[in-house]
Short mmCIF file of C-alpha atoms in Angstrom, two decimals:
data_model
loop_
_atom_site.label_atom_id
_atom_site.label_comp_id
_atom_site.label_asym_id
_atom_site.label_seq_id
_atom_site.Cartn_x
_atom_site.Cartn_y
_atom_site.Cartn_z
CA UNK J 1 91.05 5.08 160.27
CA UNK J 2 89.89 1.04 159.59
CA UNK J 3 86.77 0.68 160.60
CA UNK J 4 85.65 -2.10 163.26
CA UNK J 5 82.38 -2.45 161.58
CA UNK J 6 80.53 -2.44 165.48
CA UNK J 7 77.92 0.00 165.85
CA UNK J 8 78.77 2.42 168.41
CA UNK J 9 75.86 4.51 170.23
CA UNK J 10 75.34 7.86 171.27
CA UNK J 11 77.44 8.60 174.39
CA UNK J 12 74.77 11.33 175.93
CA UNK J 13 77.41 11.31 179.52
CA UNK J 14 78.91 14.07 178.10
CA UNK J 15 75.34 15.78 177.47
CA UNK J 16 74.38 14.69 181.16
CA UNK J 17 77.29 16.28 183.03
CA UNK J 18 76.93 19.57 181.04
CA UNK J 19 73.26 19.94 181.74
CA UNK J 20 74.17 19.17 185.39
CA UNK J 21 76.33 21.88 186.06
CA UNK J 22 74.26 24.56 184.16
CA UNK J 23 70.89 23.34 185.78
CA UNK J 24 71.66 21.83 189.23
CA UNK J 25 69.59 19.67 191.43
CA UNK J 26 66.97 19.30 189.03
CA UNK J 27 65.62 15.36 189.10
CA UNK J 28 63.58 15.74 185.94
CA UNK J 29 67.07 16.25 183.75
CA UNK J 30 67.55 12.97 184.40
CA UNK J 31 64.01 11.79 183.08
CA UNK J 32 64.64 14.12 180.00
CA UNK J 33 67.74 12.76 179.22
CA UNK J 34 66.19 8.68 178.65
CA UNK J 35 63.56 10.25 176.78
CA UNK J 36 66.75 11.66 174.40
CA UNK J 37 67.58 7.90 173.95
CA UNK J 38 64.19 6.94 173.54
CA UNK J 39 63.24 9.59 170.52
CA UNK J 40 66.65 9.15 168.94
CA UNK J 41 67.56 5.21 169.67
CA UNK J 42 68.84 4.93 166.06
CA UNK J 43 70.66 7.99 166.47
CA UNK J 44 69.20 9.90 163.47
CA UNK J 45 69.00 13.03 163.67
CA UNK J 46 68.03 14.27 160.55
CA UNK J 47 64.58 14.22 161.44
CA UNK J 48 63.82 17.47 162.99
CA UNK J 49 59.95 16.18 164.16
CA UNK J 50 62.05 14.43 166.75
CA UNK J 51 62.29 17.06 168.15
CA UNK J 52 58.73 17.49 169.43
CA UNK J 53 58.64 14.31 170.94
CA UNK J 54 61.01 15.17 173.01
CA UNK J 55 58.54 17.36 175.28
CA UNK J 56 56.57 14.24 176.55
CA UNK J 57 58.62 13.12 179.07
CA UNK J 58 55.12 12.44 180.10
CA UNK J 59 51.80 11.44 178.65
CA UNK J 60 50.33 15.00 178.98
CA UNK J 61 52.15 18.38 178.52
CA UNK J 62 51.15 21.97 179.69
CA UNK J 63 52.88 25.00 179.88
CA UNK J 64 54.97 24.60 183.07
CA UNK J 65 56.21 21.25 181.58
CA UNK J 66 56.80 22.87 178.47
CA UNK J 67 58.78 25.87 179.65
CA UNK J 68 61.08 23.14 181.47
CA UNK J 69 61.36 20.90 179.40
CA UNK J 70 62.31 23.82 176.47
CA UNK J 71 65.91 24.84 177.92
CA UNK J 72 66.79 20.90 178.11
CA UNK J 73 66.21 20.53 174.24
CA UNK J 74 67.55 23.79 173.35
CA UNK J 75 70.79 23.10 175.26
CA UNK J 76 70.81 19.22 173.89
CA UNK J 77 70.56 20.80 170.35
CA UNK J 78 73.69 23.29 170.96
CA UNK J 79 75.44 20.27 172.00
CA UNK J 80 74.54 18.44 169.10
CA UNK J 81 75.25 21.48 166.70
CA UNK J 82 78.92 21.28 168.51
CA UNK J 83 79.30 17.56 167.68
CA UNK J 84 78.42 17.81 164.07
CA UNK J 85 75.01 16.29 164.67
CA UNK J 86 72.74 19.00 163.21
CA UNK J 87 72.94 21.84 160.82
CA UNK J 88 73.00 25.00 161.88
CA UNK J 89 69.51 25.65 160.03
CA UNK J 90 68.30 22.60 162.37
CA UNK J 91 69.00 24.20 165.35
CA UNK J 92 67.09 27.47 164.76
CA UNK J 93 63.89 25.64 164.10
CA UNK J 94 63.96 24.01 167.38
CA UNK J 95 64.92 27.00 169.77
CA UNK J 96 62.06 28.45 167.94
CA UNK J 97 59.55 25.82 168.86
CA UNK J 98 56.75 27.33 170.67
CA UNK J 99 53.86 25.24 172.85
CA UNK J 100 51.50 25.74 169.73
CA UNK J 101 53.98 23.60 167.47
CA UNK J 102 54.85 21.02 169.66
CA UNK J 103 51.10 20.77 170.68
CA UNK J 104 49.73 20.93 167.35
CA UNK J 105 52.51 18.49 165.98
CA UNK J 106 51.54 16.05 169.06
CA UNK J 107 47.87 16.01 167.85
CA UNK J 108 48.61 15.05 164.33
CA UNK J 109 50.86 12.16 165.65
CA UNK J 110 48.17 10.84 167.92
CA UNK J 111 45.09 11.14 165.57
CA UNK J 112 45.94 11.33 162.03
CA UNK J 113 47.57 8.91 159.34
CA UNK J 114 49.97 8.17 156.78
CA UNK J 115 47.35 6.66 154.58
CA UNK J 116 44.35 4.90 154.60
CA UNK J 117 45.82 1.53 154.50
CA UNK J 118 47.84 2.69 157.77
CA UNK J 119 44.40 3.61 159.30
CA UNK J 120 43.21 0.56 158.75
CA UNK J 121 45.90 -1.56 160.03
CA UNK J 122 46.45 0.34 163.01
CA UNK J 123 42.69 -0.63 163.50
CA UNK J 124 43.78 -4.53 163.11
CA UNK J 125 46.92 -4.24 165.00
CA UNK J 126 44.95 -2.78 168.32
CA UNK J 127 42.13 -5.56 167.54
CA UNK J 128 45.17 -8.27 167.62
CA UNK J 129 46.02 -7.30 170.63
CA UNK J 130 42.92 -8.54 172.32
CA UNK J 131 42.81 -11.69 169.68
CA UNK J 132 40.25 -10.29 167.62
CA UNK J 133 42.47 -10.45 164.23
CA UNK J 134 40.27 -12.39 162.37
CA UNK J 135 38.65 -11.32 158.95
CA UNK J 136 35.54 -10.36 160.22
CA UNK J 137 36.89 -8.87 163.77
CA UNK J 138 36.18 -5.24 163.79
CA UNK J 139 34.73 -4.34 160.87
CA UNK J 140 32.09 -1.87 162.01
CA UNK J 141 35.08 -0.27 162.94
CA UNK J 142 37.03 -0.39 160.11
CA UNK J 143 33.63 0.76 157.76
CA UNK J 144 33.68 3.90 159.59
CA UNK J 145 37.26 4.95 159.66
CA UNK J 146 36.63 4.49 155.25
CA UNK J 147 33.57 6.10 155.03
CA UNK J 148 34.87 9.02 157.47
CA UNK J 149 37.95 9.13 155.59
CA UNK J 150 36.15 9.49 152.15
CA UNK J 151 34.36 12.27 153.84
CA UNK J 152 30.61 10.78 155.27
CA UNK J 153 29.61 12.20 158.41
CA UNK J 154 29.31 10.46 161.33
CA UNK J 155 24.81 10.73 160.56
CA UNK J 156 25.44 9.97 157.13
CA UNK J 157 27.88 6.45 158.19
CA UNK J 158 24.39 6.16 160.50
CA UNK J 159 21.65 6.18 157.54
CA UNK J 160 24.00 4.63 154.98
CA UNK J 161 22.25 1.63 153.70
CA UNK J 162 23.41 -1.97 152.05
CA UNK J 163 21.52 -1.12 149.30
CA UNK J 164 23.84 2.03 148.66
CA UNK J 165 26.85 -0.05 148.02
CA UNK J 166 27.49 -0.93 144.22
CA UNK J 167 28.99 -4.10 143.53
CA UNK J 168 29.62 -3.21 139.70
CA UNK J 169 32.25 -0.29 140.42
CA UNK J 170 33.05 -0.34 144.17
CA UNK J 171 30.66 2.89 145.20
CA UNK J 172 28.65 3.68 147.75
CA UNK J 173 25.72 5.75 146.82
CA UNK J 174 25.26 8.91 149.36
CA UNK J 175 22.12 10.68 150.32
CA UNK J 176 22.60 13.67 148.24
CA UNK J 177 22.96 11.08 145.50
CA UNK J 178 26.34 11.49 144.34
CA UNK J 179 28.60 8.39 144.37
CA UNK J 180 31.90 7.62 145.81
CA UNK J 181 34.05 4.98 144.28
CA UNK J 182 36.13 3.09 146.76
CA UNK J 183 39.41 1.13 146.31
CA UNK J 184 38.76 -2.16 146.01
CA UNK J 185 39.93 -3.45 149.21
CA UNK J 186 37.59 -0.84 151.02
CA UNK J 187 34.74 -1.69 149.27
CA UNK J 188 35.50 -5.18 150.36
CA UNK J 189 35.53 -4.20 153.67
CA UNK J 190 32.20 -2.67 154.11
CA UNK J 191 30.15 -5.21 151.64
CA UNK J 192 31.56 -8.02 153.63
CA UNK J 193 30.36 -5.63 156.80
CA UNK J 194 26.96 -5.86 155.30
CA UNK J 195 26.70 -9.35 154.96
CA UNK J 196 28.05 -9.88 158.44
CA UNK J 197 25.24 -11.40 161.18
CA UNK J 198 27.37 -12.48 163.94
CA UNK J 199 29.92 -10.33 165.39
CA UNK J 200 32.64 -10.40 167.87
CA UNK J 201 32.87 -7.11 169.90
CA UNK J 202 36.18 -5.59 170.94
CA UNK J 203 37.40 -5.83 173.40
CA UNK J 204 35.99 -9.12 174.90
CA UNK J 205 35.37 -11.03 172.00
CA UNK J 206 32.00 -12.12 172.93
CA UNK J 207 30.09 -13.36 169.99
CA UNK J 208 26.73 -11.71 169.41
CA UNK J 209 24.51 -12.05 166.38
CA UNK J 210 23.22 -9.03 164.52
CA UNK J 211 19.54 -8.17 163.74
CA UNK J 212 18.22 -8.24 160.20
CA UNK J 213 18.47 -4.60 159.21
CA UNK J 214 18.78 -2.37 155.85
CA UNK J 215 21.56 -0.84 157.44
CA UNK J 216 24.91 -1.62 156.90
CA UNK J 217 25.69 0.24 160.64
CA UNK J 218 24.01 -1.85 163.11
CA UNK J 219 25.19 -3.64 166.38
CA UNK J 220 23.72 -6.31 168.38
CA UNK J 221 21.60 -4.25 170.05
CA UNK J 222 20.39 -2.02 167.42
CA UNK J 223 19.29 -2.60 163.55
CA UNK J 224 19.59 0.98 163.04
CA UNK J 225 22.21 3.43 164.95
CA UNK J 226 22.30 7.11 165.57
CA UNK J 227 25.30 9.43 165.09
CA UNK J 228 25.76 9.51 168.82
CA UNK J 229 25.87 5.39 168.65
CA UNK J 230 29.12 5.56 166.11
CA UNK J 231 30.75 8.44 167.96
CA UNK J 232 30.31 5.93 171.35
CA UNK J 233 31.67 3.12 169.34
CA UNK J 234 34.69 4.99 168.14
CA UNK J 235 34.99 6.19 171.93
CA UNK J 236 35.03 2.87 173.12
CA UNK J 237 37.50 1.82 170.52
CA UNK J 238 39.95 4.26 171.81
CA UNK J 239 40.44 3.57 174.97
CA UNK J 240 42.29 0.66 174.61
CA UNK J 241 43.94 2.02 171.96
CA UNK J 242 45.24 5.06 173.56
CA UNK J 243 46.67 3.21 176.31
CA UNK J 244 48.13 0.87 174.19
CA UNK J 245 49.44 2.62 171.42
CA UNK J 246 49.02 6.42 171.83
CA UNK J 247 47.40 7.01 168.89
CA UNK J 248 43.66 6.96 168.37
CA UNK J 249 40.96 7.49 165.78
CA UNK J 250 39.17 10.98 165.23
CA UNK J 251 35.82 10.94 162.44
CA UNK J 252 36.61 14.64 161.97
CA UNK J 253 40.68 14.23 161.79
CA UNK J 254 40.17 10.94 159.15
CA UNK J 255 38.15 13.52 156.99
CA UNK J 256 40.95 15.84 156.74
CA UNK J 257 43.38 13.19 156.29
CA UNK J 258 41.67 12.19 152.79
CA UNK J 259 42.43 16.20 151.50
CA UNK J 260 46.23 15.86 153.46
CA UNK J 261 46.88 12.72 151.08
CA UNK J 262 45.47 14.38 147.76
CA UNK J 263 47.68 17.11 147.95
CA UNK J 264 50.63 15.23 148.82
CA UNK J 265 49.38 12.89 145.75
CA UNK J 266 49.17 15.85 143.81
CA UNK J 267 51.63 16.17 141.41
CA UNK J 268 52.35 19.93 141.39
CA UNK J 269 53.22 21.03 144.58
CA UNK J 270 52.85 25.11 144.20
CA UNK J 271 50.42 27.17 146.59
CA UNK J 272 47.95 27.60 143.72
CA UNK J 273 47.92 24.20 142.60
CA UNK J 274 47.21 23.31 146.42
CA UNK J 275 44.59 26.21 146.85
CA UNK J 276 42.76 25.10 143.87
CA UNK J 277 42.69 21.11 144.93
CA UNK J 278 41.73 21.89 148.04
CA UNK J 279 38.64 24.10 146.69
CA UNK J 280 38.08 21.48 144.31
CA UNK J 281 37.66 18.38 146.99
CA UNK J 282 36.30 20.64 150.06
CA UNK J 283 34.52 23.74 148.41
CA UNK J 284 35.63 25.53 150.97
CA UNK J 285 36.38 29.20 151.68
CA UNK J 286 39.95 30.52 151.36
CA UNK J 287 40.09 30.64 154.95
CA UNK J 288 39.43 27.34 155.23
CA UNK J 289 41.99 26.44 152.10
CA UNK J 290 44.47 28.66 154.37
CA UNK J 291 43.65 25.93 157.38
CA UNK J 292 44.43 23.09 155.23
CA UNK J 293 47.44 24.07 153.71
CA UNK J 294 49.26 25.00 156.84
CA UNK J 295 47.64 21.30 158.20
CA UNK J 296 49.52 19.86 155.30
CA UNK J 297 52.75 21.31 155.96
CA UNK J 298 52.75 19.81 159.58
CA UNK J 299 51.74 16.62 158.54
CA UNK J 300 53.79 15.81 155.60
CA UNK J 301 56.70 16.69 158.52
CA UNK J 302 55.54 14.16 160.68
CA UNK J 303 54.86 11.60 158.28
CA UNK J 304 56.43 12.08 154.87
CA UNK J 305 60.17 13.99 156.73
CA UNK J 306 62.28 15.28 153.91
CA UNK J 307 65.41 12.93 152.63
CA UNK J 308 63.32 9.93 154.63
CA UNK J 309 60.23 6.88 154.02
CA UNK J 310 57.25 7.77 155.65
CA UNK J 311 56.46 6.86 158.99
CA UNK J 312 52.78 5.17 158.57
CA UNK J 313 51.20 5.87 162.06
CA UNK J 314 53.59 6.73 164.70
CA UNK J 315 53.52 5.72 168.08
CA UNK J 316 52.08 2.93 167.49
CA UNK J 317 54.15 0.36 169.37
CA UNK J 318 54.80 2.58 172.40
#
């Protein structure tokens, strides 16, 4: 056969008018089936995380939605299996699928990250959406997705003070007294933070000047915030996000993230060499080790999918 060299699409009529005669009179196949050509518009199937997304035909899912939506993607993934589309091995995963994976994999899509640098941007990107992309635009923001990430709590991003951050090696000093070195570009971030005194707030863009303060957290209203105040702020954050993008930021989920990229940065991949960097950065208990490592295997599917490039933070122009 000569090929034409046009790009033909997935014909899903055939799909359509099976589903219809083994599930009659049912108006939500038909929302089902434009979510199929939503999740798989470049008609890759190789990505079995796909398959997930194929459960949100709406924003929110619960059981009943779940159980519905289930025999739609186990019959689309016969059909596939029939046309060639997926491997046999592929199939079984998904008719597995139970609520907890699709929920848990839905979570990690909406709150945690590729890397850092994909935190951040996804941070710029939502502030350019309300024109506040320049330099200096949402940087209290962006100093607490890096110190949450590097593992400060949301009262120790409240006490941290200009005076902690160390020019000579890109650190920040913490209260225990230990010292975290930054990437450059992060440390960047949060000196230029410090010298900041008049800010634009998202999402109006109203320009307010900051009190003098030995704080490097502090807003127009406040020279010194609580833990409560950067909680609200990252709150406040979100909602435009979500409704924008999806995806939104989580203090507790941008800690984890940090471990999720060390041992994907690691360079032996075996349980023990896991369990042991995991101990190393956390110092936690083997339970919690346990947690992380079955974390990791979740997230490197969503963003790192075997035989593919990663997919930085997903969602993110829905």
């Amino acid at each position: 056969m000569i090929s034409t060299g046009v790009y033909l699409p997935m014909n899903y009529e055939p799909f359509l008018q099976r589903c219809k005669s083994k599930f009659p009179q049912e108006e939500s196949l038909y929302a089902f089936t434009d979510r199929v050509k939503e999740v798989f518009a470049d008609d890759d199937f190789s990505d079995n995380s796909k398959a997930c997304q194929l459960f949100y035909v709406k924003s929110k899912i619960g059981k009943t939605q779940f159980f519905r939506v289930k025999k739609y993607v186990n019959e689309l993934y016969s059909w596939l299996l029939e046309q060639g589309k997926v491997t046999q091995a592929q199939y079984e995963k998904v008719v597995s699928l139970t609520i907890d994976d699709v929920l848990d994999e839905e979570q990690i899509r909406k709150c945690y990250f590729a890397t850092l640098n994909d935190a951040l941007d996804f941070v710029s990107v939502v502030g350019g959406r309300r024109g506040l992309n320049g330099e200096d635009d949402l940087l209290a923001i962006k100093s607490i997705v890096i110190l949450s990430w590097f593992g400060f709590s949301r009262s120790e991003i409240a006490n941290a003070k200009k005076s902690n951050l160390i020019a000579s090696d890109n650190s920040i000093a913490r209260a225990d007294g230990t010292v975290t070195v930054l990437p450059p570009e992060c440390f960047k971030i949060l000196h230029r933070f410090s010298q900041l005194d008049i800010q634009r707030l998202f999402p109006t863009g109203n320009v307010y000047e900051l009190p003098q303060s030995i704080y490097l957290m502090r807003t127009w209203k406040n020279a010194h915030v609580t833990a409560v105040s950067v909680s609200q702020s990252v709150l406040e954050f979100n909602k435009y996000a979500e409704e924008q993008t999806g995806h939104v930021l989580s203090t507790r989920a941008l800690r984890h993230n940090m471990v999720l990229v060390a041992m994907l940065n690691n360079k032996e991949q075996d349980s023990f060499s896991l369990t042991n960097l995991v101990k190393e950065i956390t110092g936690g208990t083997n339970a919690l080790v346990s947690w992380y490592k079955a974390l990791y295997v979740k997230w490197k599917a969503v963003f790192y999918p075997e035989g593919s490039e990663r997919n930085g933070f997903v969602n993110i122009h829905r």
